[in-house]
mmCIF file of C-alpha atoms and ligand atoms in Angstrom:
data_model
loop_
_atom_site.group_PDB
_atom_site.id
_atom_site.type_symbol
_atom_site.label_atom_id
_atom_site.label_comp_id
_atom_site.label_asym_id
_atom_site.label_seq_id
_atom_site.Cartn_x
_atom_site.Cartn_y
_atom_site.Cartn_z
ATOM 1 C CA MET A 1 -0.427 -3.537 135.552
ATOM 2 C CA ASP A 2 2.370 -5.670 135.591
ATOM 3 C CA LEU A 3 4.198 -5.281 138.758
ATOM 4 C CA LYS A 4 7.276 -6.909 137.327
ATOM 5 C CA ILE A 5 8.020 -9.040 140.648
ATOM 6 C CA ALA A 6 6.992 -12.456 139.184
ATOM 7 C CA GLY A 7 9.793 -14.995 140.236
ATOM 8 C CA LYS A 8 11.068 -12.992 143.213
ATOM 9 C CA SER A 9 11.390 -14.506 146.674
ATOM 10 C CA ALA A 10 9.533 -13.195 149.761
ATOM 11 C CA ILE A 11 9.370 -13.839 153.446
ATOM 12 C CA VAL A 12 6.043 -12.739 154.885
ATOM 13 C CA CYS A 13 6.264 -12.946 158.699
ATOM 14 C CA ALA A 14 3.448 -13.782 160.801
ATOM 15 C CA SER A 15 1.281 -14.701 157.847
ATOM 16 C CA SER A 16 -1.207 -17.718 158.407
ATOM 17 C CA ARG A 17 -3.850 -15.037 158.930
ATOM 18 C CA GLY A 18 -4.774 -11.352 158.920
ATOM 19 C CA LEU A 19 -2.853 -8.670 157.069
ATOM 20 C CA GLY A 20 0.307 -11.204 156.692
ATOM 21 C CA LYS A 21 -1.917 -14.009 154.896
ATOM 22 C CA ALA A 22 -3.341 -10.692 152.932
ATOM 23 C CA CYS A 23 0.266 -9.688 151.522
ATOM 24 C CA ALA A 24 1.151 -13.042 150.959
ATOM 25 C CA LYS A 25 -1.722 -13.839 148.882
ATOM 26 C CA ALA A 26 -1.093 -10.637 147.149
ATOM 27 C CA LEU A 27 2.672 -11.579 146.280
ATOM 28 C CA VAL A 28 1.774 -15.050 145.190
ATOM 29 C CA THR A 29 -0.735 -13.714 142.887
ATOM 30 C CA GLU A 30 2.026 -11.291 141.137
ATOM 31 C CA GLY A 31 4.210 -14.692 140.832
ATOM 32 C CA VAL A 32 6.297 -14.053 143.851
ATOM 33 C CA ASN A 33 7.625 -17.256 145.524
ATOM 34 C CA VAL A 34 6.561 -16.867 149.276
ATOM 35 C CA TRP A 35 7.813 -18.031 152.629
ATOM 36 C CA ILE A 36 4.876 -17.906 154.960
ATOM 37 C CA THR A 37 5.222 -18.462 158.656
ATOM 38 C CA ALA A 38 3.161 -18.982 161.724
ATOM 39 C CA ARG A 39 3.979 -20.551 165.188
ATOM 40 C CA THR A 40 2.119 -23.741 164.646
ATOM 41 C CA GLU A 41 1.923 -26.491 161.526
ATOM 42 C CA GLU A 42 -1.778 -26.325 162.091
ATOM 43 C CA ALA A 43 -2.244 -22.625 161.538
ATOM 44 C CA LEU A 44 -0.186 -22.667 158.254
ATOM 45 C CA VAL A 45 -1.731 -25.804 156.356
ATOM 46 C CA GLU A 46 -4.975 -24.225 155.391
ATOM 47 C CA THR A 47 -3.578 -20.940 154.527
ATOM 48 C CA HIS A 48 -0.478 -22.879 152.387
ATOM 49 C CA ASN A 49 -3.308 -24.833 150.655
ATOM 50 C CA GLU A 50 -5.349 -21.718 149.916
ATOM 51 C CA LEU A 51 -2.430 -19.823 148.613
ATOM 52 C CA ALA A 52 -0.808 -22.741 146.595
ATOM 53 C CA ALA A 53 -4.245 -23.218 144.728
ATOM 54 C CA ILE A 54 -3.681 -19.599 143.155
ATOM 55 C CA GLY A 55 -1.536 -21.136 140.817
ATOM 56 C CA GLY A 56 0.835 -17.854 140.904
ATOM 57 C CA GLY A 57 4.259 -17.944 143.002
ATOM 58 C CA LYS A 58 5.421 -21.104 144.782
ATOM 59 C CA VAL A 59 4.131 -21.192 148.671
ATOM 60 C CA HIS A 60 6.578 -22.580 151.425
ATOM 61 C CA SER A 61 5.469 -22.739 154.759
ATOM 62 C CA VAL A 62 8.029 -22.368 157.814
ATOM 63 C CA VAL A 63 6.959 -23.338 161.396
ATOM 64 C CA GLY A 64 8.336 -20.689 163.887
ATOM 65 C CA ASP A 65 7.725 -17.572 166.179
ATOM 66 C CA VAL A 66 9.131 -14.598 164.201
ATOM 67 C CA THR A 67 9.665 -13.218 167.846
ATOM 68 C CA THR A 68 12.415 -15.482 168.661
ATOM 69 C CA GLU A 69 16.092 -15.988 167.368
ATOM 70 C CA ALA A 70 15.224 -19.994 166.599
ATOM 71 C CA GLY A 71 11.913 -18.738 164.571
ATOM 72 C CA ARG A 72 13.900 -16.162 162.431
ATOM 73 C CA ASP A 73 16.861 -18.691 162.034
ATOM 74 C CA ALA A 74 14.409 -21.060 160.881
ATOM 75 C CA LEU A 75 12.886 -18.670 158.368
ATOM 76 C CA LEU A 76 16.222 -17.413 157.024
ATOM 77 C CA SER A 77 17.426 -20.840 156.353
ATOM 78 C CA ALA A 78 14.511 -21.823 154.406
ATOM 79 C CA CYS A 79 15.009 -18.603 152.493
ATOM 80 C CA PRO A 80 18.546 -17.014 153.022
ATOM 81 C CA ASN A 81 18.410 -14.472 150.235
ATOM 82 C CA PRO A 82 14.879 -12.915 150.137
ATOM 83 C CA ASP A 83 14.039 -9.986 147.757
ATOM 84 C CA ILE A 84 11.005 -9.116 149.719
ATOM 85 C CA LEU A 85 10.824 -9.028 153.285
ATOM 86 C CA VAL A 86 7.487 -8.130 155.170
ATOM 87 C CA ASN A 87 7.848 -7.662 158.763
ATOM 88 C CA ASN A 88 4.941 -8.404 160.886
ATOM 89 C CA ALA A 89 4.092 -10.052 164.168
ATOM 90 C CA GLY A 90 1.054 -10.254 166.398
ATOM 91 C CA GLY A 91 0.021 -7.007 168.144
ATOM 92 C CA PRO A 92 0.508 -6.424 172.041
ATOM 93 C CA PRO A 93 -2.477 -6.747 174.130
ATOM 94 C CA ALA A 94 -4.645 -3.433 175.045
ATOM 95 C CA GLY A 95 -4.928 -2.303 178.397
ATOM 96 C CA ASN A 96 -4.108 0.408 181.121
ATOM 97 C CA PHE A 97 -0.577 1.570 181.193
ATOM 98 C CA ARG A 98 -0.656 1.406 185.078
ATOM 99 C CA ASP A 99 -0.833 -2.270 184.647
ATOM 100 C CA TRP A 100 2.115 -2.906 182.538
ATOM 101 C CA GLY A 101 5.440 -3.924 184.043
ATOM 102 C CA GLN A 102 8.810 -4.238 182.630
ATOM 103 C CA LYS A 103 7.588 -7.825 181.044
ATOM 104 C CA GLU A 104 4.806 -6.503 179.295
ATOM 105 C CA TRP A 105 7.154 -3.594 177.753
ATOM 106 C CA PHE A 106 9.828 -5.794 176.686
ATOM 107 C CA ASP A 107 7.769 -8.441 175.198
ATOM 108 C CA ALA A 108 6.066 -5.458 173.166
ATOM 109 C CA VAL A 109 9.282 -4.065 172.186
ATOM 110 C CA ASN A 110 10.888 -7.408 171.265
ATOM 111 C CA ALA A 111 7.743 -8.350 169.175
ATOM 112 C CA ASN A 112 6.910 -5.237 167.449
ATOM 113 C CA MET A 113 10.363 -3.378 167.148
ATOM 114 C CA PHE A 114 13.419 -5.641 167.733
ATOM 115 C CA SER A 115 12.157 -8.712 165.714
ATOM 116 C CA ALA A 116 11.569 -6.569 162.577
ATOM 117 C CA ILE A 117 15.052 -4.891 162.905
ATOM 118 C CA ASP A 118 17.080 -8.230 163.246
ATOM 119 C CA MET A 119 15.109 -9.532 160.114
ATOM 120 C CA ILE A 120 16.358 -6.246 158.385
ATOM 121 C CA LYS A 121 20.022 -6.337 159.813
ATOM 122 C CA ARG A 122 20.231 -10.062 158.251
ATOM 123 C CA THR A 123 18.839 -9.282 155.086
ATOM 124 C CA LEU A 124 19.469 -5.475 153.809
ATOM 125 C CA ASP A 125 23.069 -6.124 152.613
ATOM 126 C CA GLY A 126 22.093 -9.098 150.540
ATOM 127 C CA MET A 127 19.475 -7.031 149.006
ATOM 128 C CA CYS A 128 21.974 -4.143 148.379
ATOM 129 C CA GLU A 129 24.584 -6.526 146.484
ATOM 130 C CA ARG A 130 21.824 -8.086 144.537
ATOM 131 C CA LYS A 131 20.355 -4.623 143.464
ATOM 132 C CA PHE A 132 17.001 -5.279 144.416
ATOM 133 C CA GLY A 133 15.074 -5.174 147.549
ATOM 134 C CA ARG A 134 11.732 -4.181 149.169
ATOM 135 C CA ILE A 135 11.199 -4.347 152.637
ATOM 136 C CA ILE A 136 7.732 -3.220 154.152
ATOM 137 C CA ASN A 137 7.243 -3.276 158.051
ATOM 138 C CA ILE A 138 3.529 -3.514 159.027
ATOM 139 C CA THR A 139 3.042 -1.265 162.079
ATOM 140 C CA SER A 140 -0.201 0.816 162.692
ATOM 141 C CA VAL A 141 -2.026 3.942 162.250
ATOM 142 C CA ALA A 142 -1.234 4.166 166.259
ATOM 143 C CA VAL A 143 2.057 5.666 165.078
ATOM 144 C CA LYS A 144 0.518 8.679 164.019
ATOM 145 C CA PHE A 145 -2.852 8.755 165.912
ATOM 146 C CA SER A 146 -2.204 7.082 169.696
ATOM 147 C CA GLN A 147 -5.187 5.554 171.585
ATOM 148 C CA ALA A 148 -4.483 5.220 175.223
ATOM 149 C CA GLU A 149 -5.379 1.590 175.510
ATOM 150 C CA LEU A 150 -2.826 0.826 172.824
ATOM 151 C CA GLY A 151 0.043 2.145 174.867
ATOM 152 C CA LEU A 152 2.608 -0.955 174.206
ATOM 153 C CA SER A 153 1.719 -0.679 170.489
ATOM 154 C CA ASN A 154 2.002 3.330 170.368
ATOM 155 C CA GLY A 155 5.307 2.907 172.024
ATOM 156 C CA ALA A 156 6.952 -0.114 170.406
ATOM 157 C CA ARG A 157 6.026 0.683 167.029
ATOM 158 C CA ALA A 158 7.175 4.602 167.272
ATOM 159 C CA GLY A 159 10.399 3.144 168.108
ATOM 160 C CA LEU A 160 10.805 0.884 164.906
ATOM 161 C CA THR A 161 9.542 3.873 162.923
ATOM 162 C CA GLY A 162 12.333 5.969 164.234
ATOM 163 C CA PHE A 163 14.773 3.309 163.658
ATOM 164 C CA ILE A 164 13.446 3.032 159.941
ATOM 165 C CA ALA A 165 13.589 6.563 159.367
ATOM 166 C CA GLY A 166 17.441 6.523 160.129
ATOM 167 C CA ILE A 167 18.401 3.508 157.868
ATOM 168 C CA ALA A 168 15.934 3.771 155.015
ATOM 169 C CA ARG A 169 17.684 6.222 152.846
ATOM 170 C CA GLU A 170 20.897 4.837 152.001
ATOM 171 C CA PRO A 171 19.806 1.494 150.588
ATOM 172 C CA ALA A 172 17.855 3.474 147.990
ATOM 173 C CA GLN A 173 20.739 4.012 145.684
ATOM 174 C CA HIS A 174 20.914 0.058 145.571
ATOM 175 C CA ASN A 175 17.401 -0.206 144.672
ATOM 176 C CA VAL A 176 16.358 -1.237 148.151
ATOM 177 C CA THR A 177 13.223 0.272 149.715
ATOM 178 C CA ILE A 178 12.046 0.437 153.216
ATOM 179 C CA ASN A 179 8.468 1.597 153.919
ATOM 180 C CA ASN A 180 6.255 0.913 157.054
ATOM 181 C CA MET A 181 2.580 0.260 156.229
ATOM 182 C CA LEU A 182 0.270 1.688 158.712
ATOM 183 C CA PRO A 183 -3.185 0.059 159.024
ATOM 184 C CA GLY A 184 -6.115 1.682 160.651
ATOM 185 C CA PHE A 185 -9.228 -0.970 161.061
ATOM 186 C CA ILE A 186 -8.724 -3.519 158.656
ATOM 187 C CA ASP A 187 -11.248 -6.597 159.174
ATOM 188 C CA THR A 188 -9.145 -9.443 160.807
ATOM 189 C CA ASP A 189 -9.422 -11.100 163.840
ATOM 190 C CA ARG A 190 -7.000 -8.763 165.672
ATOM 191 C CA MET A 191 -9.268 -5.743 164.704
ATOM 192 C CA ARG A 192 -12.309 -7.495 165.620
ATOM 193 C CA SER A 193 -11.189 -8.236 169.031
ATOM 194 C CA ILE A 194 -9.895 -4.585 169.638
ATOM 195 C CA VAL A 195 -13.723 -3.477 168.580
ATOM 196 C CA LYS A 196 -14.960 -5.906 170.925
ATOM 197 C CA THR A 197 -12.696 -4.376 173.831
ATOM 198 C CA LYS A 198 -13.826 -1.060 172.916
ATOM 199 C CA ALA A 199 -17.650 -2.141 173.106
ATOM 200 C CA ASP A 200 -16.987 -3.978 176.247
ATOM 201 C CA GLY A 201 -15.384 -0.805 177.628
ATOM 202 C CA ALA A 202 -18.391 1.342 176.459
ATOM 203 C CA ASN A 203 -20.896 -1.236 178.091
ATOM 204 C CA ALA A 204 -22.335 -1.527 174.546
ATOM 205 C CA GLU A 205 -23.648 -4.406 172.448
ATOM 206 C CA LEU A 206 -21.046 -5.166 169.779
ATOM 207 C CA ASP A 207 -22.971 -5.144 166.648
ATOM 208 C CA SER A 208 -24.772 -1.583 167.206
ATOM 209 C CA PHE A 209 -21.390 -0.329 168.823
ATOM 210 C CA SER A 210 -19.517 -1.474 165.628
ATOM 211 C CA GLU A 211 -22.151 0.227 163.284
ATOM 212 C CA THR A 212 -21.570 3.540 164.940
ATOM 213 C CA PHE A 213 -18.038 3.142 165.559
ATOM 214 C CA PHE A 214 -17.357 2.476 161.505
ATOM 215 C CA GLN A 215 -19.567 5.409 160.635
ATOM 216 C CA LYS A 216 -16.968 7.748 162.213
ATOM 217 C CA ILE A 217 -14.327 6.312 159.773
ATOM 218 C CA PRO A 218 -14.553 8.488 156.469
ATOM 219 C CA ALA A 219 -14.817 5.432 154.327
ATOM 220 C CA LYS A 220 -17.684 4.379 156.779
ATOM 221 C CA ARG A 221 -16.448 0.585 156.766
ATOM 222 C CA PRO A 222 -13.388 -1.357 157.913
ATOM 223 C CA GLY A 223 -10.870 -1.760 155.546
ATOM 224 C CA ASP A 224 -10.562 -5.170 153.514
ATOM 225 C CA PRO A 225 -7.388 -7.176 153.928
ATOM 226 C CA ASP A 226 -7.024 -7.653 150.081
ATOM 227 C CA GLU A 227 -6.975 -4.012 149.837
ATOM 228 C CA PHE A 228 -4.094 -4.181 152.330
ATOM 229 C CA GLY A 229 -2.313 -6.785 150.417
ATOM 230 C CA ALA A 230 -2.582 -5.167 147.011
ATOM 231 C CA THR A 231 -1.220 -1.957 148.432
ATOM 232 C CA CYS A 232 1.710 -4.215 149.913
ATOM 233 C CA ALA A 233 2.440 -5.718 146.444
ATOM 234 C CA PHE A 234 2.542 -2.374 144.785
ATOM 235 C CA ILE A 235 4.950 -1.458 147.132
ATOM 236 C CA CYS A 236 7.094 -4.099 146.412
ATOM 237 C CA SER A 237 7.094 -3.586 142.715
ATOM 238 C CA GLU A 238 9.623 -2.508 140.443
ATOM 239 C CA GLN A 239 7.409 0.723 139.846
ATOM 240 C CA ALA A 240 7.717 1.757 143.276
ATOM 241 C CA ALA A 241 11.527 1.971 143.192
ATOM 242 C CA TYR A 242 11.224 5.728 143.951
ATOM 243 C CA MET A 243 9.183 5.226 146.962
ATOM 244 C CA THR A 244 11.252 4.788 150.091
ATOM 245 C CA ALA A 245 11.243 5.608 154.265
ATOM 246 C CA GLN A 246 7.446 6.388 153.886
ATOM 247 C CA ASN A 247 4.670 5.695 156.304
ATOM 248 C CA ILE A 248 1.806 4.944 154.373
ATOM 249 C CA LEU A 249 -1.695 4.705 156.081
ATOM 250 C CA ILE A 250 -4.284 2.450 154.943
ATOM 251 C CA ASP A 251 -6.991 3.504 157.104
ATOM 252 C CA GLY A 252 -9.970 4.936 155.178
ATOM 253 C CA GLY A 253 -9.202 8.523 156.011
ATOM 254 C CA MET A 254 -9.283 7.814 159.590
ATOM 255 C CA TYR A 255 -6.272 10.019 160.647
ATOM 256 C CA PRO A 256 -7.204 13.726 160.371
ATOM 257 C CA GLY A 257 -4.041 15.416 159.831
ATOM 258 C CA THR A 258 -2.536 17.056 156.707
ATOM 259 C CA PHE A 259 0.752 15.337 156.754
HETATM 260 P P1 NAD B 301 -4.124 -11.201 163.547
HETATM 261 O O1 NAD B 301 -4.167 -11.485 164.855
HETATM 262 O O2 NAD B 301 -5.363 -11.271 162.627
HETATM 263 O O3 NAD B 301 -3.145 -12.153 162.701
HETATM 264 C C1 NAD B 301 -2.020 -12.413 163.031
HETATM 265 C C2 NAD B 301 -1.196 -13.593 162.367
HETATM 266 O O4 NAD B 301 0.107 -13.393 162.809
HETATM 267 C C3 NAD B 301 -1.890 -14.771 162.613
HETATM 268 O O5 NAD B 301 -1.605 -15.554 161.725
HETATM 269 C C4 NAD B 301 -0.744 -15.153 163.846
HETATM 270 O O6 NAD B 301 -0.882 -16.751 163.987
HETATM 271 C C5 NAD B 301 0.665 -14.801 163.102
HETATM 272 N N1 NAD B 301 1.578 -14.516 164.415
HETATM 273 C C6 NAD B 301 1.139 -13.771 165.533
HETATM 274 N N2 NAD B 301 2.283 -13.694 166.219
HETATM 275 C C7 NAD B 301 3.052 -14.343 165.735
HETATM 276 C C8 NAD B 301 4.499 -14.775 165.731
HETATM 277 N N3 NAD B 301 5.142 -14.157 166.797
HETATM 278 N N4 NAD B 301 5.408 -15.764 165.044
HETATM 279 C C9 NAD B 301 4.721 -16.347 163.797
HETATM 280 N N5 NAD B 301 3.484 -15.735 163.504
HETATM 281 C C10 NAD B 301 2.771 -15.051 164.415
HETATM 282 O O7 NAD B 301 -3.578 -9.745 163.323
HETATM 283 P P2 NAD B 301 -3.747 -8.793 162.165
HETATM 284 O O8 NAD B 301 -5.036 -7.937 162.167
HETATM 285 O O9 NAD B 301 -3.493 -9.430 160.910
HETATM 286 O O10 NAD B 301 -2.391 -7.752 162.248
HETATM 287 C C11 NAD B 301 -1.097 -7.976 162.171
HETATM 288 C C12 NAD B 301 -0.173 -6.698 162.789
HETATM 289 O O11 NAD B 301 -0.874 -5.208 162.336
HETATM 290 C C13 NAD B 301 -0.345 -6.878 164.131
HETATM 291 O O12 NAD B 301 0.668 -6.405 165.018
HETATM 292 C C14 NAD B 301 -1.366 -5.988 164.508
HETATM 293 O O13 NAD B 301 -1.362 -5.323 165.663
HETATM 294 C C15 NAD B 301 -1.315 -4.765 163.678
HETATM 295 N N6 NAD B 301 -2.361 -3.946 163.163
HETATM 296 C C16 NAD B 301 -3.529 -4.379 162.828
HETATM 297 C C17 NAD B 301 -4.726 -3.485 162.474
HETATM 298 C C18 NAD B 301 -5.851 -3.872 161.829
HETATM 299 O O14 NAD B 301 -6.772 -3.369 161.597
HETATM 300 N N7 NAD B 301 -5.941 -5.492 161.393
HETATM 301 C C19 NAD B 301 -4.607 -2.248 162.891
HETATM 302 C C20 NAD B 301 -3.333 -1.943 163.213
HETATM 303 C C21 NAD B 301 -2.248 -2.340 163.793
#
């Protein structure tokens, strides 16, 4: 299927590895010119070269921390009028809520709620004027299916989800959509560290713990980042224009609810 987004411009936040990189890769493959970002030059070089070798859209790298004003300024001065914005940042640490104080909470809310809101605030009106825009926020299955040790993530992402529900409808008349993608367990560094924390907590050996753990997911395996990226590219497509304000689970059937 031709997604009809070749030649569009996209900012993909936090994209040197993991889900951000997978989204950038799928968009470049579709001919989208993509601005990738990470906190250090070293983190970006390999990914930049890998994506550029695809031979689709052009790849641009911006060094910066998307959770800071300066990082977002750098991204938006490099690509002031993106057609596509994928909001993403590293996830907060797992732990016990009794150990978290104001700093831990403010860091989580800043990284996983405010940073995305600020990027939307600075790009949405331009998308509406140009009559095309696709905004995707990478959140988490934790929004629908909370886990105690991921309290910082549960709280901050639920806040972002509530905000998005309030603003996502009005831009639809301008062919601008805003959706959230909710990963379950997709095979990235972050996922592996979370599974390791779970194995350590259960005092279990990692390989055998992982095998049993993934058997509990209906798909019986972790997700492939490329599956996540391909879904992202589809949501950014011309064809997905009538799909907005949705929370889209990519979790191999793990979330057990009907809705
Ligand atoms: P990851 O740790 O594998 O990769 C994160 C990437 O973001 C890295 O390239 C890192 O350099 C970059 N990055 C992190 N913080 C940044 C910042 N402040 N500024 C710029 N770049 C930054 O993580 P991932 O698995 O790709 O997860 C992405 C997001 O999705 C995280 O918030 C994570 O908590 C969430 N999530 C992931 C899963 C999963 O299964 N992988 C599940 C639920 C939620």
